[in-house]
Amino acid sequence: MTVPGRRERKEVQRLISIACIAAVSLPGVAPTGAGEALGSARGEAGRAYHVSPAGSDDNPGTVARPLLTIQKALDMARPGDQIHVAAGVYREQVVVKRSGEPGRPLVLQGERGPVGEWLTVIDPGVPVGGWEPAPEVGPGVFKTKAVGFNPSMLTLDGRHIGKLDDRIMAGTRRVEWGPGETGFGLLALPADAKFDHGGGRWDYWDRLRAIYAYRDGITYIRFRDGDDPSPYKLKASSGAAGITIADKSYVVVRDLRVQGALDAVLITGSKSRCNTVERCSLSHGKSRVCIQNGAADNLVRDNLMTWGFYGSDSFGAQTPGAEGAGRFFTYRIFHSSNLSGFDWGIQVWDAGPSNEITGNCILYGLSGIMCLRTSGLKFHRNVLSNLSNVALILSTGGVGNHYYDNFIDDCNMGVRIHNYNAPGPRQVFLSRNLFLNPDDSGTHVFMHSLPNILRSAEEHPEVWIYHNSFAGGANVITPGGPAIRESGGMRRTHVINNVVSVRSWWSTTLAFDQIADADYNWVGGESSGHPAWLRKHNTIARGERLWEPGVRSSFRLPAGSHAQGTGIDLSKPFQIGEQAYPPLPGMKPGYFTGEAPDPGAIQAGRTHPALELAEAWTRLLVSVSPETGAAR
């Protein structure tokens, strides 16, 4: 049983169109499957171990006599050793037992196919059978006791089926929208069930296709049309990660497809340092990569990450009306209440400093990255597309986090500054990012606030938004909640050298009138006017757009544009109003030509690394499914 990929095919064409803009190809970049990833750890060679589905764990792990399991190879490996895992599916959840050393990493590497597809698959899912009707719940609902545990994951055809929250099934929590049903009632809803929301009606099952649940030792499933699940190859797995690196260092994970686990790759512990996850295809669960509990100096690059949801491929920004409301509420609220139902491409929480995430393509899901109580994170040169919640969730705690040179396309929120007024230091830099949404769909930057917490101006988070390009969407900045207004606005938020080619510069839902600095921006739009805190060096172009909303563009300023050369040099100390500031991160001398920089993410005569990255990923996605990692 498969799910039609209408949105998937449409998005591949969209990426192809975007990629055609890039003038520079990237030979040897990870998605092509050719060559060694740039900067990969190399050093003194150790022993090579080989793993194959045709092997035996009694073998020595040679080419002629390979091992059967990845775990056995990891148990045997020492610093400098390489583990080569042949094509096949490995029903394991593996744990790295030893660290590598500087210059002698421990390498775990899979096999890629001729068009770059992933041939080595780690999938801990076990087959699920013993299904029988559950008429006590409702028509079309089936149940089984054969699983033997509360499954955190249930997959079909390489897709993740959404799970009803255990609390809803237990009756201790109710859905806060729609009919207010509890778990068994939601399983039994008829195939034509509709809910009223967002000014219209939307189909409950249209985007779900199937849901499953667990209570008192019984696993339940319901397909929209009441299909008997017995003929289907359903697989269940527990809450462990596909690959766990706990307090281990200098480990390289490369060219693997990991699916069917709560976390595809988990890097945890303060002794987990200098590990690399590269050129992998990662799907399902609550996160593709999770870095936590003090893990530092780790590198996540050149990976393909998707939620792989079993249902509609219609992710993306919330469009006006019932269709958009259905997409948003189905994915973000209904199926985000369980950890296995919520979705992050990457989680970084309570991690150590200097983790780096670059070159990844994060598609088709709820959220791209969530950063919590972590400092010194570099998140750059990534493509994030078709996410129906948030591309970048920047939560409480942490200083010196820099998000730059990313392409954020068709996401309901581009950036969410979460718990804006929470206590504690916070410092965020957002620069040279490209934001693209269909018109009237989603917001680019959302400032979330906690209720009833007022903070003085010097306690506000320090947020720098500079040299970004925004096109389409409903608005650029949406401050959420009265606490921001009652605290005097966003007193340490600086918005400088951006291009705002959007219908509305800011949301009219909150009429605050103070912000630290908003200057040297090109500001188009027409529907809601412009706030008083826009300073005198902004170019106010009422009713104008530089780029068509929702349509790929070069994000370059048009030839002869009055916006050219209207920015301020951020590579040296600068002053806005009466306030002087030091140079900003990423702004090196010579980053522009002429007397002054252009506003926006791309300077005259320059390219943008995220558009170049889109070209490289497109070469792969033409031939490889982003949902399954297999050849098309």
XYZ file of C-alpha atoms in Angstrom:
632
model
C 0.000 0.000 0.000
C 1.515 3.337 -1.013
C 0.610 6.980 -0.704
C 0.385 9.147 -3.830
C 3.164 11.728 -3.867
C 1.472 14.679 -5.558
C 3.058 17.242 -3.277
C 6.348 15.364 -3.365
C 6.544 15.496 -7.147
C 5.492 19.133 -7.128
C 8.197 19.988 -4.595
C 10.901 18.238 -6.579
C 9.940 20.376 -9.571
C 9.987 23.423 -7.282
C 13.512 22.625 -6.129
C 14.576 22.010 -9.711
C 13.304 25.458 -10.655
C 15.051 27.056 -7.698
C 18.235 25.184 -8.422
C 18.354 26.409 -11.996
C 18.995 29.879 -10.603
C 22.298 28.869 -9.032
C 25.189 29.521 -11.344
C 27.734 27.352 -9.565
C 27.517 23.594 -9.203
C 29.077 21.762 -6.300
C 31.143 18.862 -7.585
C 31.621 16.189 -4.960
C 28.944 17.548 -2.624
C 27.329 14.874 -0.496
C 23.998 14.416 -2.301
C 25.722 13.384 -5.516
C 27.120 10.365 -3.709
C 30.505 10.999 -5.290
C 33.720 11.491 -3.417
C 34.572 12.078 0.201
C 32.678 14.741 2.107
C 34.753 17.867 2.532
C 36.497 17.982 5.864
C 35.827 14.375 6.791
C 38.069 13.132 9.541
C 41.000 11.202 8.136
C 44.014 9.745 9.793
C 45.880 6.543 10.452
C 43.970 3.624 8.972
C 42.864 0.818 11.238
C 41.143 -2.449 10.542
C 38.205 -2.796 8.160
C 35.179 -4.780 9.316
C 32.491 -5.904 6.887
C 28.825 -6.531 7.668
C 26.321 -8.234 5.375
C 22.826 -9.751 5.643
C 24.489 -12.960 4.402
C 27.102 -12.926 7.166
C 27.412 -14.461 10.621
C 28.474 -12.956 13.920
C 30.769 -15.954 14.322
C 32.800 -14.694 11.350
C 35.866 -12.445 11.680
C 34.285 -9.616 9.645
C 36.375 -9.894 6.492
C 35.077 -9.354 2.969
C 34.887 -13.105 2.433
C 33.446 -13.822 5.882
C 31.412 -10.784 6.951
C 29.573 -10.242 10.201
C 25.782 -10.363 10.343
C 24.993 -7.439 12.641
C 26.208 -3.876 12.891
C 26.213 -4.132 16.671
C 28.733 -6.980 16.611
C 31.036 -4.906 14.426
C 30.708 -1.925 16.775
C 31.534 -4.165 19.722
C 34.746 -5.273 17.991
C 35.876 -1.957 16.496
C 38.694 0.154 17.915
C 39.950 3.693 17.118
C 40.836 4.057 13.454
C 38.696 1.092 12.369
C 36.124 1.307 9.590
C 32.898 -0.674 9.483
C 31.538 -1.210 5.965
C 27.878 -2.226 6.005
C 26.667 -3.831 2.780
C 23.306 -3.196 1.155
C 20.366 -4.633 3.038
C 17.952 -3.989 5.900
C 19.280 -4.380 9.436
C 16.652 -4.830 12.165
C 18.746 -3.272 14.893
C 18.991 -0.357 17.274
C 22.741 0.005 17.603
C 24.885 1.574 20.318
C 28.442 2.803 19.756
C 30.562 1.191 22.477
C 33.959 2.854 21.930
C 35.293 6.224 20.887
C 37.694 6.977 18.105
C 40.653 9.270 18.577
C 41.817 12.526 16.976
C 43.012 11.580 13.505
C 41.765 8.005 14.020
C 37.960 8.137 14.004
C 35.752 5.091 14.251
C 33.791 5.074 10.968
C 30.418 3.403 10.373
C 29.624 3.553 6.659
C 26.806 2.238 4.501
C 26.456 1.664 0.776
C 24.948 3.967 -1.851
C 23.526 3.020 -5.223
C 24.305 4.254 -8.739
C 21.964 7.265 -8.546
C 22.840 8.080 -4.940
C 20.066 6.075 -3.312
C 20.656 4.595 0.123
C 21.076 0.812 0.025
C 22.053 0.205 3.657
C 19.030 0.597 5.931
C 18.826 0.488 9.717
C 15.187 -0.143 10.644
C 14.422 -1.619 14.077
C 10.780 -2.203 13.238
C 9.396 -5.690 13.867
C 6.495 -7.080 11.815
C 3.074 -6.685 13.391
C 0.338 -9.255 12.852
C -2.571 -10.812 14.685
C -5.003 -8.110 13.666
C -8.701 -8.589 14.345
C -11.716 -6.290 14.157
C -12.493 -4.101 17.178
C -16.263 -3.609 16.878
C -16.405 -2.352 20.462
C -14.548 0.752 19.222
C -16.215 1.213 15.873
C -16.409 0.021 12.266
C -13.094 -0.127 10.436
C -11.034 -0.218 13.652
C -8.670 -3.169 14.198
C -6.607 -4.310 17.182
C -3.782 -6.659 18.127
C -2.018 -7.856 21.282
C 0.917 -9.233 19.312
C 3.205 -6.202 19.573
C 4.203 -6.858 23.172
C 5.118 -3.228 23.977
C 3.752 0.280 23.574
C 5.015 1.120 20.070
C 6.544 4.550 19.696
C 6.619 3.987 15.950
C 4.387 2.221 13.452
C 5.392 2.367 9.805
C 4.009 1.177 6.496
C 5.844 1.290 3.177
C 8.566 3.436 4.711
C 6.062 5.943 6.095
C 5.385 6.996 9.690
C 1.741 6.558 10.785
C 0.539 9.167 13.266
C -0.166 8.052 16.826
C -2.928 9.191 19.154
C -1.567 10.508 22.432
C -1.606 7.910 25.219
C -3.262 10.484 27.492
C -6.089 10.933 25.024
C -6.527 7.175 24.858
C -6.557 6.986 28.673
C -9.206 9.709 28.858
C -7.016 12.074 30.873
C -6.677 14.552 28.045
C -9.109 15.748 25.422
C -8.494 17.241 22.020
C -8.822 21.007 22.326
C -10.342 21.549 18.919
C -12.804 19.916 16.530
C -15.430 17.711 18.193
C -13.619 17.401 21.519
C -13.476 13.638 21.129
C -11.377 11.271 23.211
C -9.151 8.598 21.698
C -11.618 5.827 20.936
C -14.030 8.357 19.469
C -11.348 9.697 17.154
C -10.483 6.190 15.953
C -14.116 5.577 15.068
C -14.858 8.803 13.178
C -16.454 8.052 9.781
C -14.461 8.424 6.588
C -16.345 11.605 5.655
C -15.941 13.329 9.039
C -15.491 17.092 8.802
C -14.571 19.783 11.314
C -15.343 23.478 11.294
C -12.326 25.702 11.633
C -10.718 28.730 10.061
C -13.885 29.948 8.433
C -14.751 26.707 6.683
C -14.938 22.947 6.875
C -12.120 20.485 6.409
C -11.903 16.722 6.075
C -10.540 14.946 9.124
C -9.191 11.900 7.276
C -7.960 13.645 4.150
C -4.488 14.228 5.579
C -4.287 11.359 8.029
C -5.116 8.315 5.892
C -4.449 6.211 9.015
C -3.889 6.544 12.771
C -2.887 4.120 15.497
C -3.136 4.076 19.278
C -2.232 2.001 22.324
C -3.990 1.230 25.589
C -3.786 -1.559 28.172
C -1.569 -3.840 26.092
C -3.593 -3.468 22.893
C -2.505 -1.658 19.730
C -5.327 -0.200 17.617
C -5.246 0.982 14.012
C -7.724 2.634 11.707
C -7.302 3.341 8.013
C -9.533 6.041 6.599
C -11.524 3.594 4.487
C -11.557 0.861 7.123
C -8.963 -1.373 5.429
C -8.063 -4.633 7.127
C -4.371 -4.166 8.082
C -3.582 -7.895 7.900
C -2.183 -7.853 4.322
C -0.013 -4.815 4.994
C 3.613 -4.941 6.104
C 3.273 -2.908 9.273
C 6.314 -2.597 11.528
C 6.510 -1.423 15.145
C 9.466 -0.239 17.208
C 10.127 0.916 20.757
C 11.439 4.234 21.994
C 15.180 3.741 21.492
C 17.247 5.494 18.825
C 18.399 3.868 15.610
C 22.016 4.804 16.397
C 23.065 5.917 19.885
C 26.354 7.706 20.565
C 26.438 8.202 24.348
C 29.565 9.770 25.842
C 31.645 8.663 22.852
C 33.804 10.842 20.625
C 35.410 10.867 17.168
C 32.757 8.664 15.576
C 31.694 9.123 11.934
C 28.287 7.878 10.724
C 28.074 8.029 6.940
C 25.888 6.955 3.989
C 23.228 5.160 6.041
C 19.467 5.180 5.793
C 17.977 5.171 9.330
C 14.221 4.853 9.755
C 11.568 3.516 12.100
C 13.170 4.749 15.347
C 12.144 7.438 17.823
C 15.412 9.275 17.084
C 17.354 8.270 13.994
C 20.685 9.327 15.542
C 21.071 10.280 19.211
C 24.259 12.028 20.386
C 24.139 12.489 24.142
C 26.434 13.178 27.078
C 29.186 15.674 27.847
C 31.845 13.222 26.629
C 30.239 13.045 23.172
C 32.504 15.349 21.198
C 33.750 15.706 17.639
C 31.307 13.195 16.144
C 30.092 13.501 12.547
C 26.806 12.442 10.942
C 27.034 12.921 7.190
C 25.452 11.903 3.879
C 22.656 9.941 5.552
C 18.933 9.639 4.820
C 17.019 9.980 8.093
C 13.265 9.623 8.581
C 10.461 9.102 11.112
C 10.157 9.462 14.861
C 10.363 12.662 16.848
C 13.748 13.749 15.456
C 16.231 12.753 12.784
C 19.200 13.888 14.869
C 19.141 14.721 18.580
C 22.146 16.381 20.251
C 21.712 16.747 23.998
C 23.045 16.688 27.553
C 26.345 18.466 27.032
C 27.370 16.960 23.685
C 29.705 19.466 22.006
C 31.738 20.100 18.838
C 29.628 17.692 16.781
C 29.016 18.069 13.049
C 25.789 17.191 11.214
C 26.108 17.787 7.490
C 24.848 16.873 4.048
C 21.951 14.708 5.262
C 18.458 14.267 3.841
C 15.812 14.485 6.574
C 12.063 13.924 6.269
C 9.304 12.990 8.676
C 8.038 10.437 6.170
C 4.425 10.890 7.266
C 1.854 8.327 6.110
C -0.770 10.664 4.739
C -1.013 13.637 2.466
C 2.197 15.210 1.212
C 0.529 18.591 1.671
C 2.868 20.163 4.199
C 3.900 23.785 4.083
C 2.713 27.201 5.205
C -0.858 27.579 6.396
C -2.924 28.983 3.571
C -6.059 31.049 4.209
C -9.321 29.214 4.807
C -10.305 25.709 5.765
C -7.712 23.857 3.668
C -4.852 25.594 5.376
C -6.411 25.209 8.805
C -6.822 21.497 8.216
C -3.171 21.091 7.321
C -1.981 23.102 10.287
C -4.165 21.526 12.954
C -3.889 17.960 11.716
C -0.113 17.922 11.860
C 0.804 20.464 14.493
C -1.817 19.890 17.201
C -3.488 16.555 16.757
C -0.375 14.501 16.074
C 2.117 16.538 18.050
C 0.916 15.537 21.489
C 2.998 12.347 21.711
C 6.776 12.588 21.455
C 6.530 10.070 18.635
C 3.958 12.263 16.937
C 5.756 15.563 17.177
C 8.507 16.172 14.692
C 11.846 17.921 14.541
C 14.439 17.440 11.869
C 17.095 18.245 14.481
C 16.878 18.759 18.236
C 19.677 20.519 20.083
C 18.872 20.868 23.778
C 21.050 21.278 26.831
C 23.962 20.627 24.489
C 27.515 21.848 24.817
C 29.039 24.576 22.636
C 30.270 24.611 19.051
C 27.918 22.129 17.426
C 27.617 22.754 13.683
C 24.763 21.841 11.333
C 25.276 22.495 7.633
C 24.409 21.296 4.148
C 21.251 19.420 5.146
C 17.936 19.208 3.315
C 14.959 19.070 5.714
C 11.636 18.405 3.987
C 8.003 17.389 4.580
C 7.272 17.606 8.256
C 6.439 19.864 11.154
C 9.648 21.531 12.312
C 13.215 21.930 11.099
C 15.391 22.552 14.155
C 14.702 23.225 17.815
C 17.472 24.792 19.912
C 17.019 24.925 23.698
C 19.474 25.975 26.418
C 22.450 25.679 24.085
C 25.167 28.181 23.168
C 27.560 28.572 20.260
C 25.440 26.703 17.698
C 26.171 27.279 14.008
C 23.252 26.408 11.712
C 24.090 27.415 8.165
C 23.743 26.526 4.486
C 20.702 24.302 4.950
C 17.535 23.955 2.869
C 14.277 23.732 4.856
C 11.094 23.296 2.859
C 7.440 22.331 3.289
C 7.250 22.400 7.077
C 3.790 23.022 8.511
C 4.951 24.234 11.928
C 8.298 26.087 12.243
C 11.587 25.948 10.362
C 13.733 27.354 13.207
C 12.472 27.095 16.815
C 14.805 29.204 18.940
C 13.840 28.528 22.523
C 15.108 29.730 25.872
C 18.707 29.936 26.998
C 21.938 30.169 25.072
C 24.113 32.895 23.613
C 26.115 33.239 20.424
C 23.809 31.077 18.306
C 24.101 31.961 14.620
C 21.666 30.932 11.869
C 22.887 32.046 8.477
C 22.940 31.316 4.741
C 19.842 29.086 4.928
C 16.965 28.805 2.456
C 13.570 28.591 4.208
C 10.821 27.788 1.733
C 7.065 27.300 2.246
C 7.144 26.950 6.035
C 4.307 28.089 8.286
C 6.746 29.997 10.486
C 10.250 30.674 9.324
C 11.585 31.543 12.774
C 9.911 31.265 16.171
C 11.604 33.109 19.033
C 9.993 30.904 21.669
C 9.249 32.197 25.173
C 10.600 35.613 24.271
C 10.097 36.933 27.806
C 11.454 33.907 29.691
C 14.211 34.645 32.226
C 17.864 34.097 31.444
C 20.333 35.363 28.837
C 19.669 34.768 25.161
C 21.480 35.969 22.051
C 20.460 35.066 18.500
C 21.949 36.134 15.167
C 19.920 35.606 11.962
C 21.734 36.689 8.815
C 21.832 36.140 5.044
C 18.850 33.784 5.077
C 16.358 33.492 2.223
C 12.669 33.279 3.191
C 10.022 32.382 0.604
C 6.295 31.741 1.134
C 3.151 31.869 -0.979
C 1.326 35.163 -0.545
C -0.853 35.462 2.584
C 0.576 32.183 3.907
C 2.541 31.925 7.125
C 4.736 34.418 8.926
C 8.487 34.703 8.613
C 9.399 35.671 12.198
C 7.094 34.987 15.155
C 7.838 36.271 18.643
C 6.149 33.975 21.158
C 5.701 35.203 24.725
C 4.684 33.698 28.039
C 1.591 35.220 29.667
C 1.858 37.568 32.633
C 5.664 37.827 32.633
C 6.970 41.368 32.213
C 10.685 42.031 31.905
C 12.715 45.209 31.872
C 14.365 46.298 28.637
C 17.829 45.119 29.683
C 16.411 41.632 30.357
C 14.995 41.201 26.861
C 16.686 38.658 24.583
C 19.255 40.063 22.175
C 18.014 39.314 18.654
C 19.825 40.442 15.510
C 18.053 40.096 12.135
C 20.295 41.398 9.362
C 20.944 40.956 5.650
C 17.990 38.591 5.115
C 15.617 38.497 2.141
C 11.885 37.951 2.722
C 9.448 37.224 -0.111
C 5.744 36.398 0.147
C 3.940 35.267 3.273
C 1.329 37.050 5.346
C 3.846 39.265 7.172
C 7.454 39.438 8.309
C 7.212 39.962 12.067
C 4.363 38.763 14.279
C 4.766 39.562 17.978
C 2.542 37.195 19.946
C 0.867 37.983 23.253
C 0.321 41.183 25.236
C 3.378 40.574 27.434
C 5.660 41.887 24.666
C 3.660 45.092 24.317
C 3.396 45.577 28.059
C 7.163 45.116 28.395
C 7.694 47.992 25.980
C 8.060 46.102 22.732
C 11.157 44.232 21.594
C 13.773 46.435 23.204
C 16.873 44.466 22.184
C 15.737 43.330 18.734
C 17.659 44.815 15.803
C 16.383 44.596 12.211
C 19.005 45.920 9.792
C 19.862 45.643 6.071
C 16.956 43.343 5.157
C 14.751 43.246 2.067
C 11.051 42.948 2.893
C 9.235 42.060 -0.327
C 6.083 41.069 1.541
C 2.479 42.240 1.585
C 2.689 43.269 5.245
C 5.799 44.346 7.147
C 4.364 43.468 10.529
C 1.284 41.903 12.083
C -1.514 44.249 13.124
C -2.663 41.856 15.850
C -0.410 43.579 18.411
C 0.032 47.330 18.332
C 3.364 47.756 20.083
C 5.445 50.663 18.916
C 8.935 50.088 20.257
C 11.844 48.129 18.890
C 15.561 48.679 19.403
C 16.554 49.341 15.801
C 14.921 48.865 12.430
C 17.003 50.709 9.887
C 18.642 50.450 6.466
C 15.946 48.002 5.291
C 14.104 48.008 1.977
C 10.455 47.803 3.020
C 7.692 47.059 0.532
C 4.127 46.012 1.224
C 0.899 47.868 1.340
C -1.839 46.473 3.525
C -1.027 47.559 7.081
C 1.208 50.575 6.850
C 4.550 50.825 8.575
C 5.247 51.033 12.305
C 6.617 54.199 13.819
C 9.876 52.610 14.900
C 11.174 52.319 11.342
C 14.122 54.716 11.317
C 15.041 57.294 8.706
C 17.479 55.240 6.618
C 14.883 52.675 5.590
C 13.685 52.726 2.001
C 9.884 52.735 2.224
C 8.465 51.431 -1.065
C 4.722 51.335 -0.453
C 2.946 48.769 -2.561
C 6.131 47.549 -4.229
C 7.582 44.062 -4.473
C 11.032 43.093 -5.649
C 10.097 39.443 -6.170
C 6.850 37.662 -6.885
C 5.548 35.882 -3.762
C 5.685 32.101 -3.678
C 7.660 31.926 -6.914
C 11.314 31.012 -7.120
C 13.613 33.886 -7.855
C 17.273 34.715 -7.738
C 16.679 36.901 -4.662
C 18.920 39.445 -6.347
C 18.074 43.109 -6.488
C 16.848 44.010 -9.979
C 19.287 45.915 -12.145
C 19.017 49.621 -11.456
C 16.949 49.092 -8.305
C 16.783 52.067 -5.975
C 17.562 49.571 -3.161
C 21.132 49.030 -4.335
C 23.813 50.378 -2.018
C 21.367 51.529 0.665
C 22.630 49.326 3.505
C 25.168 49.991 6.227
C 28.525 48.227 6.550
C 28.199 45.688 9.376
C 31.777 44.413 9.119
C 33.076 47.312 11.192
C 31.748 49.251 14.191
C 28.558 51.067 13.209
C 26.024 53.398 14.723
C 22.251 53.612 14.476
C 20.695 56.631 16.110
C 22.636 57.316 19.290
C 23.716 53.717 19.786
C 27.067 52.293 18.635
C 27.563 48.579 17.930
C 30.514 46.278 17.164
C 30.829 44.328 13.881
C 28.275 41.549 13.562
C 29.056 37.825 13.176
C 29.614 36.669 9.606
C 30.179 40.161 8.231
C 33.804 40.163 7.114
C 35.541 43.133 5.475
C 34.993 43.054 1.734
C 31.643 41.269 1.883
C 30.275 43.818 -0.592
C 31.563 45.970 -3.439
C 30.979 49.678 -3.803
C 30.549 52.311 -1.128
C 27.790 50.548 0.830
C 26.239 47.076 0.870
C 22.949 46.115 -0.668
C 20.187 45.172 1.741
C 19.131 41.544 1.600
C 20.960 38.231 1.608
C 22.819 38.446 -1.712
C 25.301 41.138 -2.649
C 25.810 42.281 -6.226
C 27.976 39.862 -8.165
C 27.780 37.187 -5.458
C 26.032 33.830 -5.217
C 24.165 32.344 -2.280
C 25.350 29.026 -0.804
C 21.816 27.808 -0.056
C 20.752 28.166 -3.694
C 23.870 26.281 -4.720
C 22.959 23.622 -2.176
C 19.447 23.363 -3.601
C 20.988 22.581 -6.972
C 23.075 19.776 -5.499
C 20.137 18.256 -3.637
C 17.936 18.498 -6.699
C 20.325 16.317 -8.658
C 19.653 13.648 -6.063
C 15.894 14.160 -5.632
C 15.262 13.724 -9.330
C 16.251 10.076 -8.949
C 15.782 9.339 -5.234
C 12.620 9.556 -3.131
C 13.040 12.053 -0.290
C 10.579 10.043 1.808
C 12.181 6.602 1.567
C 15.725 7.192 0.327
C 15.167 4.597 -2.402
C 15.612 5.025 -6.143
C 12.480 6.234 -7.888
